[in-house]
Tab-separated table of N, CA and C in Angstrom:
chain	number	residue	atom	x	y	z
A	29	MET	N	3.733	-10.213	6.633
A	29	MET	CA	3.450	-9.317	5.535
A	29	MET	C	3.295	-10.071	4.223
A	30	ARG	N	4.159	-11.038	3.997
A	30	ARG	CA	4.059	-11.810	2.757
A	30	ARG	C	2.765	-12.594	2.699
A	31	ASP	N	2.321	-13.113	3.844
A	31	ASP	CA	1.056	-13.852	3.873
A	31	ASP	C	-0.099	-12.949	3.470
A	32	VAL	N	-0.123	-11.743	4.005
A	32	VAL	CA	-1.204	-10.806	3.677
A	32	VAL	C	-1.167	-10.472	2.198
A	33	ALA	N	0.009	-10.169	1.675
A	33	ALA	CA	0.137	-9.802	0.261
A	33	ALA	C	-0.374	-10.915	-0.650
A	34	SER	N	0.046	-12.130	-0.393
A	34	SER	CA	-0.374	-13.224	-1.279
A	34	SER	C	-1.863	-13.542	-1.139
A	35	GLU	N	-2.419	-13.365	0.059
A	35	GLU	CA	-3.841	-13.660	0.250
A	35	GLU	C	-4.760	-12.601	-0.353
A	36	LEU	N	-4.235	-11.407	-0.639
A	36	LEU	CA	-5.057	-10.355	-1.253
A	36	LEU	C	-5.313	-10.606	-2.738
A	37	VAL	N	-4.449	-11.370	-3.388
A	37	VAL	CA	-4.625	-11.654	-4.818
A	37	VAL	C	-5.954	-12.385	-5.010
A	38	GLY	N	-6.760	-11.867	-5.937
A	38	GLY	CA	-8.070	-12.454	-6.216
A	38	GLY	C	-9.212	-11.718	-5.548
A	39	TRP	N	-8.916	-10.885	-4.552
A	39	TRP	CA	-9.973	-10.101	-3.907
A	39	TRP	C	-10.433	-9.001	-4.863
A	40	THR	N	-11.648	-8.532	-4.686
A	40	THR	CA	-12.162	-7.407	-5.455
A	40	THR	C	-12.100	-6.158	-4.591
A	41	PHE	N	-11.527	-5.094	-5.151
A	41	PHE	CA	-11.371	-3.822	-4.452
A	41	PHE	C	-12.184	-2.776	-5.198
A	42	LEU	N	-13.222	-2.238	-4.551
A	42	LEU	CA	-14.092	-1.246	-5.178
A	42	LEU	C	-14.264	-0.034	-4.271
A	43	VAL	N	-14.319	1.142	-4.887
A	43	VAL	CA	-14.654	2.378	-4.192
A	43	VAL	C	-15.770	3.018	-4.999
A	44	ASP	N	-16.923	3.163	-4.390
A	44	ASP	CA	-18.097	3.706	-5.083
A	44	ASP	C	-18.385	2.948	-6.383
A	45	GLY	N	-18.190	1.645	-6.350
A	45	GLY	CA	-18.487	0.802	-7.497
A	45	GLY	C	-17.408	0.762	-8.568
A	46	VAL	N	-16.298	1.471	-8.350
A	46	VAL	CA	-15.214	1.512	-9.336
A	46	VAL	C	-14.005	0.769	-8.776
A	47	GLY	N	-13.396	-0.073	-9.581
A	47	GLY	CA	-12.209	-0.812	-9.150
A	47	GLY	C	-12.101	-2.098	-9.926
A	48	GLY	N	-11.657	-3.113	-9.236
A	48	GLY	CA	-11.515	-4.389	-9.908
A	48	GLY	C	-10.832	-5.407	-9.028
A	49	MET	N	-10.433	-6.504	-9.654
A	49	MET	CA	-9.790	-7.588	-8.937
A	49	MET	C	-8.306	-7.270	-8.708
A	50	ILE	N	-7.820	-7.604	-7.532
A	50	ILE	CA	-6.395	-7.456	-7.229
A	50	ILE	C	-5.668	-8.604	-7.912
A	51	VAL	N	-4.745	-8.258	-8.801
A	51	VAL	CA	-4.036	-9.282	-9.575
A	51	VAL	C	-2.548	-9.343	-9.251
A	52	GLU	N	-2.053	-8.373	-8.503
A	52	GLU	CA	-0.630	-8.351	-8.172
A	52	GLU	C	-0.438	-7.654	-6.838
A	53	THR	N	0.456	-8.185	-6.022
A	53	THR	CA	0.789	-7.550	-4.748
A	53	THR	C	2.294	-7.617	-4.533
A	54	GLU	N	2.762	-6.786	-3.634
A	54	GLU	CA	4.158	-6.793	-3.209
A	54	GLU	C	4.161	-6.608	-1.701
A	55	ALA	N	5.203	-7.075	-1.032
A	55	ALA	CA	5.325	-6.919	0.421
A	55	ALA	C	6.651	-6.241	0.734
A	56	TYR	N	6.601	-5.229	1.584
A	56	TYR	CA	7.800	-4.500	1.970
A	56	TYR	C	7.900	-4.419	3.481
A	57	ALA	N	9.094	-4.601	3.995
A	57	ALA	CA	9.367	-4.341	5.406
A	57	ALA	C	9.663	-2.844	5.544
A	58	PRO	N	9.475	-2.276	6.733
A	58	PRO	CA	9.728	-0.835	6.910
A	58	PRO	C	11.160	-0.410	6.556
A	59	ASP	N	12.123	-1.313	6.669
A	59	ASP	CA	13.511	-0.960	6.369
A	59	ASP	C	13.907	-1.254	4.921
A	60	ASP	N	12.944	-1.567	4.073
A	60	ASP	CA	13.198	-1.817	2.653
A	60	ASP	C	13.198	-0.475	1.921
A	61	PRO	N	14.274	-0.121	1.207
A	61	PRO	CA	14.318	1.167	0.498
A	61	PRO	C	13.189	1.374	-0.510
A	62	ALA	N	12.522	0.315	-0.962
A	62	ALA	CA	11.406	0.442	-1.908
A	62	ALA	C	10.102	0.823	-1.216
A	63	SER	N	10.050	0.731	0.106
A	63	SER	CA	8.832	1.050	0.849
A	63	SER	C	8.653	2.559	0.969
A	64	HIS	N	7.432	3.028	0.865
A	64	HIS	CA	7.149	4.457	1.038
A	64	HIS	C	7.375	4.909	2.476
A	65	SER	N	7.544	3.986	3.409
A	65	SER	CA	7.811	4.357	4.801
A	65	SER	C	9.306	4.408	5.107
A	66	TYR	N	10.144	4.049	4.173
A	66	TYR	CA	11.582	3.895	4.404
A	66	TYR	C	12.258	5.163	4.922
A	67	LYS	N	11.931	6.304	4.344
A	67	LYS	CA	12.601	7.559	4.734
A	67	LYS	C	11.937	8.242	5.922
A	68	GLY	N	10.971	7.581	6.513
A	68	GLY	CA	10.300	8.148	7.679
A	68	GLY	C	8.955	8.766	7.348
A	69	ARG	N	8.318	9.252	8.389
A	69	ARG	CA	6.970	9.802	8.282
A	69	ARG	C	6.978	11.152	7.563
A	70	THR	N	6.042	11.297	6.620
A	70	THR	CA	5.823	12.568	5.919
A	70	THR	C	4.318	12.820	5.879
A	71	LEU	N	3.923	14.003	5.433
A	71	LEU	CA	2.487	14.269	5.280
A	71	LEU	C	1.857	13.284	4.306
A	72	ARG	N	2.594	12.926	3.259
A	72	ARG	CA	2.059	12.027	2.230
A	72	ARG	C	1.836	10.612	2.761
A	73	ASN	N	2.785	10.079	3.536
A	73	ASN	CA	2.724	8.671	3.927
A	73	ASN	C	2.319	8.429	5.373
A	74	GLU	N	1.862	9.454	6.075
A	74	GLU	CA	1.626	9.286	7.508
A	74	GLU	C	0.609	8.196	7.836
A	75	THR	N	-0.272	7.853	6.922
A	75	THR	CA	-1.219	6.753	7.141
A	75	THR	C	-0.491	5.438	7.397
A	76	MET	N	0.667	5.264	6.791
A	76	MET	CA	1.417	4.025	6.958
A	76	MET	C	1.989	3.860	8.373
A	77	PHE	N	1.983	4.921	9.146
A	77	PHE	CA	2.524	4.871	10.501
A	77	PHE	C	1.422	4.743	11.544
A	78	GLY	N	0.194	4.548	11.104
A	78	GLY	CA	-0.925	4.331	12.013
A	78	GLY	C	-1.063	2.861	12.337
A	79	PRO	N	-2.159	2.508	12.962
A	79	PRO	CA	-2.362	1.103	13.338
A	79	PRO	C	-2.619	0.219	12.114
A	80	PRO	N	-2.361	-1.077	12.246
A	80	PRO	CA	-2.666	-2.016	11.160
A	80	PRO	C	-4.141	-1.912	10.757
A	81	GLY	N	-4.407	-2.167	9.483
A	81	GLY	CA	-5.774	-2.104	8.974
A	81	GLY	C	-6.056	-0.841	8.190
A	82	ARG	N	-5.114	0.055	8.122
A	82	ARG	CA	-5.297	1.292	7.357
A	82	ARG	C	-4.887	1.072	5.906
A	83	LEU	N	-5.357	1.960	5.051
A	83	LEU	CA	-5.066	1.879	3.624
A	83	LEU	C	-4.386	3.174	3.192
A	84	TYR	N	-3.225	3.059	2.585
A	84	TYR	CA	-2.467	4.199	2.056
A	84	TYR	C	-2.578	4.146	0.537
A	85	VAL	N	-3.217	5.144	-0.051
A	85	VAL	CA	-3.461	5.171	-1.498
A	85	VAL	C	-2.672	6.327	-2.103
A	86	TYR	N	-2.008	6.064	-3.223
A	86	TYR	CA	-1.228	7.106	-3.878
A	86	TYR	C	-1.234	6.889	-5.385
A	87	ARG	N	-0.863	7.917	-6.097
A	87	ARG	CA	-0.785	7.864	-7.559
A	87	ARG	C	0.664	7.618	-7.957
A	88	SER	N	0.889	6.680	-8.827
A	88	SER	CA	2.236	6.328	-9.267
A	88	SER	C	2.473	6.860	-10.678
A	89	TYR	N	3.476	7.692	-10.820
A	89	TYR	CA	3.856	8.269	-12.113
A	89	TYR	C	2.684	8.986	-12.803
A	90	GLY	N	1.714	9.449	-12.033
A	90	GLY	CA	0.581	10.165	-12.596
A	90	GLY	C	-0.349	9.301	-13.420
A	91	ILE	N	-0.172	7.986	-13.371
A	91	ILE	CA	-0.952	7.080	-14.212
A	91	ILE	C	-1.771	6.100	-13.394
A	92	HIS	N	-1.122	5.392	-12.484
A	92	HIS	CA	-1.745	4.288	-11.758
A	92	HIS	C	-2.078	4.680	-10.324
A	93	TRP	N	-3.200	4.217	-9.860
A	93	TRP	CA	-3.515	4.337	-8.440
A	93	TRP	C	-3.010	3.076	-7.755
A	94	CYS	N	-2.295	3.243	-6.661
A	94	CYS	CA	-1.752	2.119	-5.901
A	94	CYS	C	-2.271	2.203	-4.477
A	95	ALA	N	-2.454	1.054	-3.861
A	95	ALA	CA	-2.953	1.003	-2.482
A	95	ALA	C	-2.041	0.111	-1.657
A	96	ASN	N	-1.632	0.625	-0.521
A	96	ASN	CA	-0.836	-0.157	0.429
A	96	ASN	C	-1.711	-0.492	1.621
A	97	VAL	N	-1.764	-1.735	1.980
A	97	VAL	CA	-2.499	-2.187	3.163
A	97	VAL	C	-1.499	-2.240	4.318
A	98	VAL	N	-1.761	-1.464	5.349
A	98	VAL	CA	-0.878	-1.458	6.517
A	98	VAL	C	-1.267	-2.673	7.376
A	99	CYS	N	-0.328	-3.614	7.511
A	99	CYS	CA	-0.660	-4.850	8.218
A	99	CYS	C	0.224	-5.096	9.437
A	100	ALA	N	1.094	-4.139	9.763
A	100	ALA	CA	1.941	-4.255	10.950
A	100	ALA	C	2.279	-2.858	11.445
A	101	GLU	N	2.646	-2.755	12.692
A	101	GLU	CA	3.016	-1.430	13.246
A	101	GLU	C	4.294	-0.944	12.601
């Protein structure tokens, strides 16, 4: 997970031409209380419980869009 997180820095992430360069990443294990998967599967986070390669996107504090790359089961 840490390898994936660090290798994403510098990539460009665009959706319909909108986005930008990834400048910061974090890596969480499923048992980390900071992970959105920590409390188990919900309607909001169910993408994180699918196969690796999925993207879980959410709004943080109503301001920032955040994206989690699912890289492990």
